[in-house]
Tab-separated table of C-alpha atoms in Angstrom:
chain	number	residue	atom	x	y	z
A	54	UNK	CA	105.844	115.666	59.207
A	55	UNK	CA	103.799	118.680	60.561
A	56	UNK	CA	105.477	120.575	63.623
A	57	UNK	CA	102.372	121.235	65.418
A	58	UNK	CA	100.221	118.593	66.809
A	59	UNK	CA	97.502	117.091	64.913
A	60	UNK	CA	94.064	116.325	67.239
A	61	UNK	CA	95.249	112.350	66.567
A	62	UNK	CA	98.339	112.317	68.198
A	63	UNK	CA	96.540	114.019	71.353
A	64	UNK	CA	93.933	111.501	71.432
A	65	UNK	CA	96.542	108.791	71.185
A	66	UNK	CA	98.847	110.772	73.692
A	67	UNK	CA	96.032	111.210	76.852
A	68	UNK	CA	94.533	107.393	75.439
A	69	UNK	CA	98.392	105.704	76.537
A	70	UNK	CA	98.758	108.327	79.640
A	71	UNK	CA	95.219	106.712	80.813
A	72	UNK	CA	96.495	103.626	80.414
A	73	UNK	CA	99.848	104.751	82.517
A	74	UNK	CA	97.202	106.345	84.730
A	75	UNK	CA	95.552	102.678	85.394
A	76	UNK	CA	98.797	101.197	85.599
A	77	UNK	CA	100.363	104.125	87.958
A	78	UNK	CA	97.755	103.048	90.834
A	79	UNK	CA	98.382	99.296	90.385
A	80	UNK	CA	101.910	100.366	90.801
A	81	UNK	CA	101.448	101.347	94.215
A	82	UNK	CA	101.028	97.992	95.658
A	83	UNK	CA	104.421	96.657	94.407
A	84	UNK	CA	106.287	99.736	95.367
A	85	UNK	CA	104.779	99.331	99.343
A	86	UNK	CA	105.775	95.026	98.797
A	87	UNK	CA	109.621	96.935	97.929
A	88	UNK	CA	109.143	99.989	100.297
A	89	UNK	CA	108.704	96.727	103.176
A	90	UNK	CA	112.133	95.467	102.511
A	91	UNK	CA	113.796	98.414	103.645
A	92	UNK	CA	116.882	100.339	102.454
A	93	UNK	CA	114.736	102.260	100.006
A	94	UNK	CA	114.548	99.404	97.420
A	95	UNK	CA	111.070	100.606	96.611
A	96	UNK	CA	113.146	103.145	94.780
A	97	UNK	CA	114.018	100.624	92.102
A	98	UNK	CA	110.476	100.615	91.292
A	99	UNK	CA	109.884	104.561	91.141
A	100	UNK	CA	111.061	104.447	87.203
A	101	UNK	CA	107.364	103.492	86.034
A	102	UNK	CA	105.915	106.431	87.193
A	103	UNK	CA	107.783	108.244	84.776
A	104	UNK	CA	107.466	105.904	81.749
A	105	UNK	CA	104.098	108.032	79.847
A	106	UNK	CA	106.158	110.960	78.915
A	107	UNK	CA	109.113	108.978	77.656
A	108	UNK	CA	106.429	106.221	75.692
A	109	UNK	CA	104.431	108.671	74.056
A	110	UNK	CA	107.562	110.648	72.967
A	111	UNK	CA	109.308	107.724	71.502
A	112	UNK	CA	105.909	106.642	69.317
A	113	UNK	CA	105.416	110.784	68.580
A	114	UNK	CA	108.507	112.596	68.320
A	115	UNK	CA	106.714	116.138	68.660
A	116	UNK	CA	107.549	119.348	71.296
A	117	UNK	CA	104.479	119.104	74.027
A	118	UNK	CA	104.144	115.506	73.818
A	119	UNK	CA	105.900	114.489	77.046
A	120	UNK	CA	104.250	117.053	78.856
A	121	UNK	CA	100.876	116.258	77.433
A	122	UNK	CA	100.966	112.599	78.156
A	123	UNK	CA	103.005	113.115	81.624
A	124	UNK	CA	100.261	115.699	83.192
A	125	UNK	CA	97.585	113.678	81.402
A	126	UNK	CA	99.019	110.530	83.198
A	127	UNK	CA	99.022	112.804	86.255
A	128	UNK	CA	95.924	114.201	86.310
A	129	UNK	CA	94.618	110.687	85.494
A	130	UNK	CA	96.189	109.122	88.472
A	131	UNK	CA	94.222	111.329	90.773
A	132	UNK	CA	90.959	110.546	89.243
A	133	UNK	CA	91.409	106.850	89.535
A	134	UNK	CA	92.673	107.727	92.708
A	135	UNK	CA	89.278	109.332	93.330
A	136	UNK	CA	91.109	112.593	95.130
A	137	UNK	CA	92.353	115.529	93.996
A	138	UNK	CA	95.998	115.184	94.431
A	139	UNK	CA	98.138	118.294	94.278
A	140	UNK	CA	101.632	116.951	94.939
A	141	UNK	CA	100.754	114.330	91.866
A	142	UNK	CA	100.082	116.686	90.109
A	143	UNK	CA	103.283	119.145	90.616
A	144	UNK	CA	105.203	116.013	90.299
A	145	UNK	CA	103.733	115.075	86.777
A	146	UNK	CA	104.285	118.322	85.228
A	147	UNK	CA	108.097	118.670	86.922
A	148	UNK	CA	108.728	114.913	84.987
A	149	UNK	CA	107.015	116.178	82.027
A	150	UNK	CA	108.616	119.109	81.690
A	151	UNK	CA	112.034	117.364	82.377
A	152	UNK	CA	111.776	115.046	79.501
A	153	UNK	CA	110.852	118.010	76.985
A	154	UNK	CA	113.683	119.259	77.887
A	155	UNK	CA	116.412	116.284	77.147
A	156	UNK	CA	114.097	115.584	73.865
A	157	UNK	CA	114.466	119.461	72.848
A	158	UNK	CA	118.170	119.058	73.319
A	159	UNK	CA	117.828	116.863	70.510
A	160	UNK	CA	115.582	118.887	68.658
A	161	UNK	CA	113.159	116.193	68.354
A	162	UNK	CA	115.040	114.660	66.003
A	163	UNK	CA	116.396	111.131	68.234
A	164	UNK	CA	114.580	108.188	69.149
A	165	UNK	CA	117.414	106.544	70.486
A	166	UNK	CA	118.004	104.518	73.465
A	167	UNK	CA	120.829	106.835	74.909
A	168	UNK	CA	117.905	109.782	74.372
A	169	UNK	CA	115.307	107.411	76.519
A	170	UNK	CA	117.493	106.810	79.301
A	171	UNK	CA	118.749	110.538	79.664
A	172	UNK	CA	114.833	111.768	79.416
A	173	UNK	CA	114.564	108.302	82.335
A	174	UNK	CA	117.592	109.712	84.382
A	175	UNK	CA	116.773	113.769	84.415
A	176	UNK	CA	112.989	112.846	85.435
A	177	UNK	CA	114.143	110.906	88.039
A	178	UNK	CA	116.507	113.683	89.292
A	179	UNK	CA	113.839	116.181	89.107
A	180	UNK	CA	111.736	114.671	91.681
A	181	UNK	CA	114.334	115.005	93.843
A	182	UNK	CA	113.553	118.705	94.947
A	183	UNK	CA	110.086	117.875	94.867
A	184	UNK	CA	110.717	115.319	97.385
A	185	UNK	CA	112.710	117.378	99.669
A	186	UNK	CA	109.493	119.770	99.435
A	187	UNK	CA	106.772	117.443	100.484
A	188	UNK	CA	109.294	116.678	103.658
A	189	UNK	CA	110.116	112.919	102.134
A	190	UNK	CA	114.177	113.839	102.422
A	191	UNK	CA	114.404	116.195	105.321
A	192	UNK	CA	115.249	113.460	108.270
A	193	UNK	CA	117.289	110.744	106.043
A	194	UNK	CA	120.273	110.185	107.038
A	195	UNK	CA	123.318	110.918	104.797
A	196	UNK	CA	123.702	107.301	103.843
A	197	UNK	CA	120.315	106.511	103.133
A	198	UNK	CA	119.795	109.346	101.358
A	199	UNK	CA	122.727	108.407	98.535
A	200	UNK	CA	121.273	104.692	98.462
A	201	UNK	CA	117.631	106.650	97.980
A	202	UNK	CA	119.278	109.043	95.285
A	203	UNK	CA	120.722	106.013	93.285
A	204	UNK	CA	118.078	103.396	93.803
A	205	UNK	CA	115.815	105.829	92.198
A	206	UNK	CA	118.573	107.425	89.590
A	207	UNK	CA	118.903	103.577	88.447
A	208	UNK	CA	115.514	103.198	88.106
A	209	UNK	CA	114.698	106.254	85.919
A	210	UNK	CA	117.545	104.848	83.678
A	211	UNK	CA	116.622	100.956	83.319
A	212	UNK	CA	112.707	101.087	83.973
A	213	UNK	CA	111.606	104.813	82.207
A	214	UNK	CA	114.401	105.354	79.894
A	215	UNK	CA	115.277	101.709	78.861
A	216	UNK	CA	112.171	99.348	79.582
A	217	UNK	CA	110.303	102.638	77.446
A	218	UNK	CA	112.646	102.259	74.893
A	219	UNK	CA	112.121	98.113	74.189
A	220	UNK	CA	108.407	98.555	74.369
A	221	UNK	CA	108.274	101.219	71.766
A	222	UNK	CA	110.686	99.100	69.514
A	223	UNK	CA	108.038	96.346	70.414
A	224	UNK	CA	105.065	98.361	69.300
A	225	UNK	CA	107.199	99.306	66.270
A	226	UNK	CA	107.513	95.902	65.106
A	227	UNK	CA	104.393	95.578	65.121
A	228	UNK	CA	103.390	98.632	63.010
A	229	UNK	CA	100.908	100.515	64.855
A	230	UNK	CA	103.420	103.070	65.395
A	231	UNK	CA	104.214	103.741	61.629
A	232	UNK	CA	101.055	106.232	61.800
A	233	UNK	CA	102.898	108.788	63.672
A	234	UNK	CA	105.928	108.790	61.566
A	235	UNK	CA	106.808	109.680	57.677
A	236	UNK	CA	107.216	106.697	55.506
A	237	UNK	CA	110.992	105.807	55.080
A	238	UNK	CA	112.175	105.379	51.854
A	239	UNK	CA	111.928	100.950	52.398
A	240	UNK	CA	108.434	102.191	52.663
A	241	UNK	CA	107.795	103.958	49.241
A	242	UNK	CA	110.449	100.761	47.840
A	243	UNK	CA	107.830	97.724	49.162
A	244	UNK	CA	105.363	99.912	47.496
């Protein structure tokens, strides 16, 4: 397999982050239905805002692929949004960038569902100072704040990192995914 990336997997990559894009907006409305409930259980919700990085990594196991697809997803957001977003923005290449940084602690080399949930957890503890930036943290109290913290620490783990992980073993059943991989050697042997 090539290191750098081929103009395929970027087409593929910034295709799924539109698609995360799409489903980022829809998202909104069930994290406001959560956000109603109080205690911050809307931050169970936040992991699918981080999922494009982690998907598009797990189906193409490249350096820049999570950053691609998470600014992509970003950047996408706002234009279905129809508004130039800035904080959207920051936030998409801070997640990004986050996951590149688990996956390159693996050198690129794991797919695993321990990988997916780390890349889910550090994303979700990146937006943290982000959050405290935009003034979201400043006036919660101490208690709310650790139920805020590990709401949305939870949901980096089960929804980005583990959800991610069952939908790319989904697509991989199916084979679509075998076009951004090398053939195993079962492959060559059903040949």
């Amino acid at each position: 397999m090539s290191k750098g990336l081929k103009l395929s997997e970027i087409l593929v990559t910034v295709l799924i982050s539109v698609i995360f894009a799409i489903i980022y907006n829809l998202w909104w409305l069930f994290y406001n239905v959560a956000q109603v409930a109080g205690l911050h259980l809307e931050q169970l919700t936040y992991g699918v805002w981080f999922m494009a990085a982690v998907v598009c990594y797990l189906i193409i196991p490249k350096p820049g692929i999570a950053l691609l697809a998470e600014f992509a997803a970003g950047a996408g957001e706002t234009i279905v949004m129809g508004k130039f977003d800035i904080p959207t923005i920051v936030y998409a290449l801070l997640q990004g960038l986050a996951c590149e940084i688990v996956f390159a602690i693996f050198k690129y080399q794991s797919r695993s569902v321990m990988v997916a949930i780390l890349a889910g957890l550090v994303t979700a503890l990146i937006s943290f100072p982000v959050d405290y930036y935009y003034g979201y943290l400043n006036e919660v109290a101490g208690w709310n704040l650790i139920l805020f913290i590990v709401f949305r620490a939870l949901s980096g783990i089960i929804i980005s990192g583990l959800l991610s992980y069952l939908l790319v073993k989904a697509l991989d059943q199916t084979g679509v995914t075998k076009l951004f991989r090398p053939a195993s050697k079962d492959d060559y042997d059903s040949l």
